Amino acid sequence: MSSSSAASATPASAPGDSAAPANPRSRVITASLVGTTIEFYDFYVYATAAVLVFPILFFPTGNETTSLLSSFAVFGAAMVARPIGAVIFGHFGDRFGRKATLVASLLTMGIATFLIGCLPTYNDIGWWAAFLLLLLRLFQGFALGGEWSGAALVATENAPKGKRAWYGTFPQLGAPIGFIIANTVFLVINFALPHPDGPAQRSEAFLTWGWRVPFLFSAVMVIIGLWVRLKLVESETFTKAEQTGAIRKFPLGEVIRSNWKNLILGTFIMLATYVLFYLMTSFTLSYGTKPTVEGAQKVADAAGTAFDPSTYVAGLGFGYTDFVIMQIIGVIFFGIFTLLSGPVADTIGRRKLLIWVTAAIGVFGLLFNVFLMPQPDPKFTGALVQAFLVFGFMLMGATFGPMGAVLPELFPTNVRYTGSAISYNVSSILGAALAPLVAVALWAAAGGQPWLVGLYLSGSAVLTLIALALSKETKDVDYDTNIGLGETGSL
């Protein structure tokens, strides 16, 4: 406490110390990292269940593809709620400060996730189960709409001079860590339960109650996150905006009136990142674990049911456990490259780094059939898929890491929460909400081949490159002077 008090007495104009010395670096890093880790854990738990559990327990349509599409539609519905959360949490974050807003978003997300773990299924209450799942999913999206931007602002508004992109990678690091924790919890549960049909198959116990445990476990993580965030104090950047009368009564109106161009550019700068992210997590899990034609034929023969290979949309036939382990290996590279991207962006600039990485994403999309088609040797198929996951997640880290600095830097302090949140979350509709649905439809349209899905990724990269070409470098934006004009008022 004494160090914080001493630091707060430092003049605001002191070089490198103008960004909230009252918050020690360890507290800033922990609060931004822990919160987003928990938020993304909750989100990934749902994403995994959307592939493995919900098509069976909540959307029993009788057709596997239709059930999966229905599950992904509810998954994508949360993205529609995210911009609403961005506007509401952004309003309060720009009007009254970042701390309380971050606490509220985390609490909302945690409660919604816990309640999903308590839901009855279709067999219990019919389609009401799907409706309640949709409702809680909307609350998840609403909360995440306010979470990311607040965490990014806590990190970047408290960053030392010249290290804003590096500090901005810490809330981004919550994505790979949350993914690893969520899927590790699922794996542990899956391993612990009996598997009468073999360890690669989902057990009846897992479908009956095992899937609920990761959702209920989120309550423990939320308590930890709340404890850390309640220790934060407001950044000096936000305090200066208050003291100079720059706080606006209606931040949304101000950001649309004065920063509409950056809202659009920020949305499309984020687009390729979102599409890549959800293809590498949700789509690959669906495609990788869907049985091959031969595997589906064996299952049908064993069950004595008819099977038409001409209408079957095949996958690679990996067991769930094997494929998730492969994903976790790839996500380790996601985390490494997220951290590495920060110092690089601080050195050469955010725009230059993102242009190169986005171009690489476009090329990567053209190679889906090279990596993701089944080969005569199953080991060779596994090696290609693992390489695909590693390359894809490396690119994901390199593009996702700088976003923690880029989007906030597009906006002045008095509308920074609202502006960055809207850009980030509107992009989630165009990218994340549509990506799983579009990918499954393109996968089916190509007869089980993934090349159209890759082309979709390349197209999104082109749109992001155009946005980057039209934007300016934000590396040297000064938070001390980029406060924004306005007047303090009450709601």
CSV table of C-alpha atoms in Angstrom, one decimal, residues 99-312:
chain,number,residue,atom,x,y,z
A,99,LYS,CA,-13.4,-1.1,-12.2
A,100,ALA,CA,-17.1,-1.5,-11.3
A,101,THR,CA,-17.9,-2.3,-14.9
A,102,LEU,CA,-15.4,-5.1,-15.0
A,103,VAL,CA,-16.7,-6.6,-11.8
A,104,ALA,CA,-20.3,-6.5,-13.1
A,105,SER,CA,-19.4,-8.2,-16.4
A,106,LEU,CA,-17.5,-11.0,-14.7
A,107,LEU,CA,-20.3,-11.6,-12.3
A,108,THR,CA,-22.9,-11.7,-15.0
A,109,MET,CA,-20.9,-14.2,-17.1
A,110,GLY,CA,-20.2,-16.4,-14.1
A,111,ILE,CA,-23.9,-16.7,-13.0
A,112,ALA,CA,-25.1,-17.4,-16.6
A,113,THR,CA,-22.5,-20.1,-17.0
A,114,PHE,CA,-23.2,-21.8,-13.7
A,115,LEU,CA,-27.0,-21.9,-14.5
A,116,ILE,CA,-26.3,-23.6,-17.9
A,117,GLY,CA,-24.8,-26.4,-15.8
A,118,CYS,CA,-28.1,-26.7,-14.0
A,119,LEU,CA,-30.4,-26.8,-17.0
A,120,PRO,CA,-32.9,-29.6,-17.7
A,121,THR,CA,-32.6,-31.2,-21.2
A,122,TYR,CA,-35.0,-31.8,-24.0
A,123,ASN,CA,-36.0,-35.1,-22.6
A,124,ASP,CA,-37.1,-33.3,-19.4
A,125,ILE,CA,-39.0,-30.2,-20.6
A,126,GLY,CA,-39.0,-30.4,-24.4
A,127,TRP,CA,-38.0,-27.3,-26.5
A,128,TRP,CA,-38.2,-25.2,-23.3
A,129,ALA,CA,-34.7,-26.5,-22.6
A,130,ALA,CA,-33.4,-25.0,-25.9
A,131,PHE,CA,-35.1,-21.7,-25.1
A,132,LEU,CA,-33.5,-21.5,-21.6
A,133,LEU,CA,-30.1,-22.4,-23.1
A,134,LEU,CA,-30.5,-19.6,-25.6
A,135,LEU,CA,-31.5,-17.1,-22.9
A,136,LEU,CA,-28.5,-17.9,-20.7
A,137,ARG,CA,-26.3,-17.9,-23.8
A,138,LEU,CA,-27.5,-14.3,-24.5
A,139,PHE,CA,-26.5,-13.3,-21.0
A,140,GLN,CA,-23.0,-14.9,-21.6
A,141,GLY,CA,-22.6,-12.8,-24.8
A,142,PHE,CA,-23.9,-9.7,-23.1
A,143,ALA,CA,-21.3,-10.0,-20.3
A,144,LEU,CA,-18.4,-10.7,-22.7
A,145,GLY,CA,-19.4,-7.6,-24.7
A,146,GLY,CA,-18.2,-5.5,-21.8
A,147,GLU,CA,-15.4,-7.7,-20.5
A,148,TRP,CA,-12.8,-7.6,-23.2
A,149,SER,CA,-12.6,-3.8,-23.6
A,150,GLY,CA,-12.5,-3.1,-19.9
A,151,ALA,CA,-9.7,-5.6,-19.4
A,152,ALA,CA,-7.8,-4.1,-22.4
A,153,LEU,CA,-8.2,-0.6,-21.0
A,154,VAL,CA,-7.0,-1.6,-17.5
A,155,ALA,CA,-3.9,-3.0,-19.2
A,156,THR,CA,-3.1,-0.3,-21.7
A,157,GLU,CA,-4.1,2.7,-19.6
A,158,ASN,CA,-1.7,1.5,-16.9
A,159,ALA,CA,1.1,0.5,-19.2
A,160,PRO,CA,4.6,2.2,-19.0
A,161,LYS,CA,5.6,4.3,-21.9
A,162,GLY,CA,6.6,2.3,-25.0
A,163,LYS,CA,5.1,-0.9,-23.6
A,164,ARG,CA,1.4,-0.5,-24.3
A,165,ALA,CA,1.2,-3.3,-26.9
A,166,TRP,CA,3.0,-5.7,-24.6
A,167,TYR,CA,0.8,-4.9,-21.7
A,168,GLY,CA,-2.2,-5.2,-24.0
A,169,THR,CA,-1.3,-8.8,-24.7
A,170,PHE,CA,-2.1,-9.9,-21.1
A,171,PRO,CA,-5.9,-9.7,-21.4
A,172,GLN,CA,-5.4,-11.4,-24.8
A,173,LEU,CA,-3.5,-14.2,-23.1
A,174,GLY,CA,-6.7,-15.1,-21.3
A,175,ALA,CA,-8.0,-16.6,-24.5
A,176,PRO,CA,-5.4,-19.5,-24.8
A,177,ILE,CA,-5.3,-20.0,-21.1
A,178,GLY,CA,-9.0,-20.2,-20.8
A,179,PHE,CA,-9.1,-22.6,-23.7
A,180,ILE,CA,-6.6,-24.9,-22.1
A,181,ILE,CA,-8.3,-24.9,-18.7
A,182,ALA,CA,-11.8,-25.5,-20.2
A,183,ASN,CA,-10.7,-28.4,-22.4
A,184,THR,CA,-8.5,-29.9,-19.7
A,185,VAL,CA,-11.5,-30.0,-17.4
A,186,PHE,CA,-13.5,-31.7,-20.1
A,187,LEU,CA,-10.7,-34.2,-20.7
A,188,VAL,CA,-10.3,-35.0,-17.0
A,189,ILE,CA,-14.0,-35.6,-16.6
A,190,ASN,CA,-14.0,-37.7,-19.8
A,191,PHE,CA,-11.1,-39.8,-18.6
A,192,ALA,CA,-12.6,-40.3,-15.2
A,193,LEU,CA,-15.9,-41.7,-16.4
A,194,PRO,CA,-16.5,-45.3,-17.6
A,195,HIS,CA,-16.3,-45.8,-21.4
A,196,PRO,CA,-18.0,-49.1,-22.3
A,197,ASP,CA,-17.7,-48.4,-26.0
A,198,GLY,CA,-14.1,-47.5,-25.9
A,199,PRO,CA,-12.0,-44.5,-24.5
A,200,ALA,CA,-12.4,-42.5,-27.8
A,201,GLN,CA,-16.2,-42.4,-27.4
A,202,ARG,CA,-18.4,-40.2,-25.3
A,203,SER,CA,-19.8,-42.2,-22.4
A,204,GLU,CA,-23.4,-42.2,-21.2
A,205,ALA,CA,-22.3,-40.8,-17.9
A,206,PHE,CA,-20.7,-37.9,-19.7
A,207,LEU,CA,-23.9,-37.1,-21.6
A,208,THR,CA,-26.0,-37.6,-18.4
A,209,TRP,CA,-24.1,-35.4,-15.9
A,210,GLY,CA,-20.4,-35.2,-16.7
A,211,TRP,CA,-20.8,-32.3,-19.1
A,212,ARG,CA,-22.3,-30.1,-16.3
A,213,VAL,CA,-19.2,-30.1,-14.1
A,214,PRO,CA,-17.2,-27.6,-16.2
A,215,PHE,CA,-20.1,-25.1,-16.1
A,216,LEU,CA,-20.6,-25.5,-12.3
A,217,PHE,CA,-16.8,-25.2,-11.8
A,218,SER,CA,-16.8,-21.7,-13.2
A,219,ALA,CA,-18.3,-20.4,-9.9
A,220,VAL,CA,-14.9,-21.1,-8.1
A,221,MET,CA,-13.0,-19.2,-10.8
A,222,VAL,CA,-15.4,-16.2,-10.7
A,223,ILE,CA,-14.8,-15.8,-7.0
A,224,ILE,CA,-11.1,-15.7,-7.6
A,225,GLY,CA,-11.5,-13.1,-10.4
A,226,LEU,CA,-13.8,-10.9,-8.4
A,227,TRP,CA,-11.3,-10.8,-5.5
A,228,VAL,CA,-8.5,-9.6,-7.8
A,229,ARG,CA,-10.5,-7.0,-9.6
A,230,LEU,CA,-12.0,-5.4,-6.4
A,231,LYS,CA,-8.4,-4.4,-5.5
A,232,LEU,CA,-8.0,-2.2,-8.6
A,233,VAL,CA,-8.2,1.6,-8.5
A,234,GLU,CA,-9.0,3.8,-11.5
A,235,SER,CA,-6.3,4.6,-14.0
A,236,GLU,CA,-4.8,8.1,-14.0
A,237,THR,CA,-5.8,8.4,-17.6
A,238,PHE,CA,-9.5,8.1,-16.7
A,239,THR,CA,-9.1,10.3,-13.6
A,240,LYS,CA,-7.5,13.0,-15.8
A,241,ALA,CA,-10.5,12.9,-18.2
A,242,GLU,CA,-12.8,13.4,-15.2
A,243,GLN,CA,-10.8,16.3,-13.8
A,244,THR,CA,-10.7,18.1,-17.2
A,245,GLY,CA,-14.4,17.7,-17.8
A,246,ALA,CA,-14.0,15.4,-20.8
A,247,ILE,CA,-16.5,12.8,-19.6
A,248,ARG,CA,-19.6,12.8,-21.7
A,249,LYS,CA,-23.2,12.2,-20.7
A,250,PHE,CA,-23.8,9.9,-23.7
A,251,PRO,CA,-20.5,8.3,-24.9
A,252,LEU,CA,-22.3,6.3,-27.6
A,253,GLY,CA,-23.6,9.4,-29.3
A,254,GLU,CA,-20.1,11.0,-29.1
A,255,VAL,CA,-18.3,8.0,-30.5
A,256,ILE,CA,-20.7,7.7,-33.4
A,257,ARG,CA,-20.6,11.5,-34.1
A,258,SER,CA,-16.8,12.0,-33.8
A,259,ASN,CA,-15.2,8.6,-34.3
A,260,TRP,CA,-17.5,6.7,-36.8
A,261,LYS,CA,-14.7,6.0,-39.2
A,262,ASN,CA,-12.6,4.3,-36.6
A,263,LEU,CA,-15.6,2.3,-35.4
A,264,ILE,CA,-15.9,0.9,-38.9
A,265,LEU,CA,-12.1,0.4,-39.4
A,266,GLY,CA,-11.8,-1.3,-36.0
A,267,THR,CA,-14.6,-3.7,-36.8
A,268,PHE,CA,-13.0,-4.9,-40.0
A,269,ILE,CA,-9.4,-4.9,-38.5
A,270,MET,CA,-10.7,-7.5,-36.1
A,271,LEU,CA,-12.7,-9.5,-38.7
A,272,ALA,CA,-10.0,-12.0,-39.9
A,273,THR,CA,-8.9,-12.6,-36.3
A,274,TYR,CA,-12.4,-13.6,-35.3
A,275,VAL,CA,-13.0,-15.9,-38.3
A,276,LEU,CA,-9.6,-17.6,-37.8
A,277,PHE,CA,-10.3,-18.0,-34.1
A,278,TYR,CA,-13.6,-19.8,-34.4
A,279,LEU,CA,-12.5,-21.9,-37.3
A,280,MET,CA,-9.5,-23.1,-35.3
A,281,THR,CA,-11.6,-24.0,-32.3
A,282,SER,CA,-15.2,-24.8,-33.1
A,283,PHE,CA,-15.1,-25.9,-36.7
A,284,THR,CA,-11.9,-28.0,-36.5
A,285,LEU,CA,-13.4,-29.8,-33.5
A,286,SER,CA,-16.5,-30.6,-35.5
A,287,TYR,CA,-14.6,-31.6,-38.6
A,288,GLY,CA,-11.8,-33.5,-36.8
A,289,THR,CA,-14.1,-35.6,-34.6
A,290,LYS,CA,-16.8,-36.4,-37.3
A,291,PRO,CA,-16.5,-40.0,-38.4
A,292,THR,CA,-15.1,-40.7,-41.9
A,293,VAL,CA,-17.4,-42.4,-44.4
A,294,GLU,CA,-15.9,-45.8,-43.5
A,295,GLY,CA,-16.3,-45.1,-39.8
A,296,ALA,CA,-19.9,-44.0,-40.2
A,297,GLN,CA,-20.6,-47.1,-42.3
A,298,LYS,CA,-19.3,-49.4,-39.6
A,299,VAL,CA,-21.4,-47.7,-37.0
A,300,ALA,CA,-24.5,-48.0,-39.2
A,301,ASP,CA,-23.8,-51.7,-39.9
A,302,ALA,CA,-23.3,-52.5,-36.2
A,303,ALA,CA,-26.6,-50.8,-35.4
A,304,GLY,CA,-28.4,-52.4,-38.3
A,305,THR,CA,-29.5,-49.0,-39.8
A,306,ALA,CA,-29.4,-47.8,-43.4
A,307,PHE,CA,-26.6,-45.6,-44.4
A,308,ASP,CA,-26.3,-43.5,-47.6
A,309,PRO,CA,-22.6,-42.4,-48.2
A,310,SER,CA,-23.6,-40.0,-51.0
A,311,THR,CA,-25.4,-37.7,-48.6
A,312,TYR,CA,-23.1,-38.1,-45.6
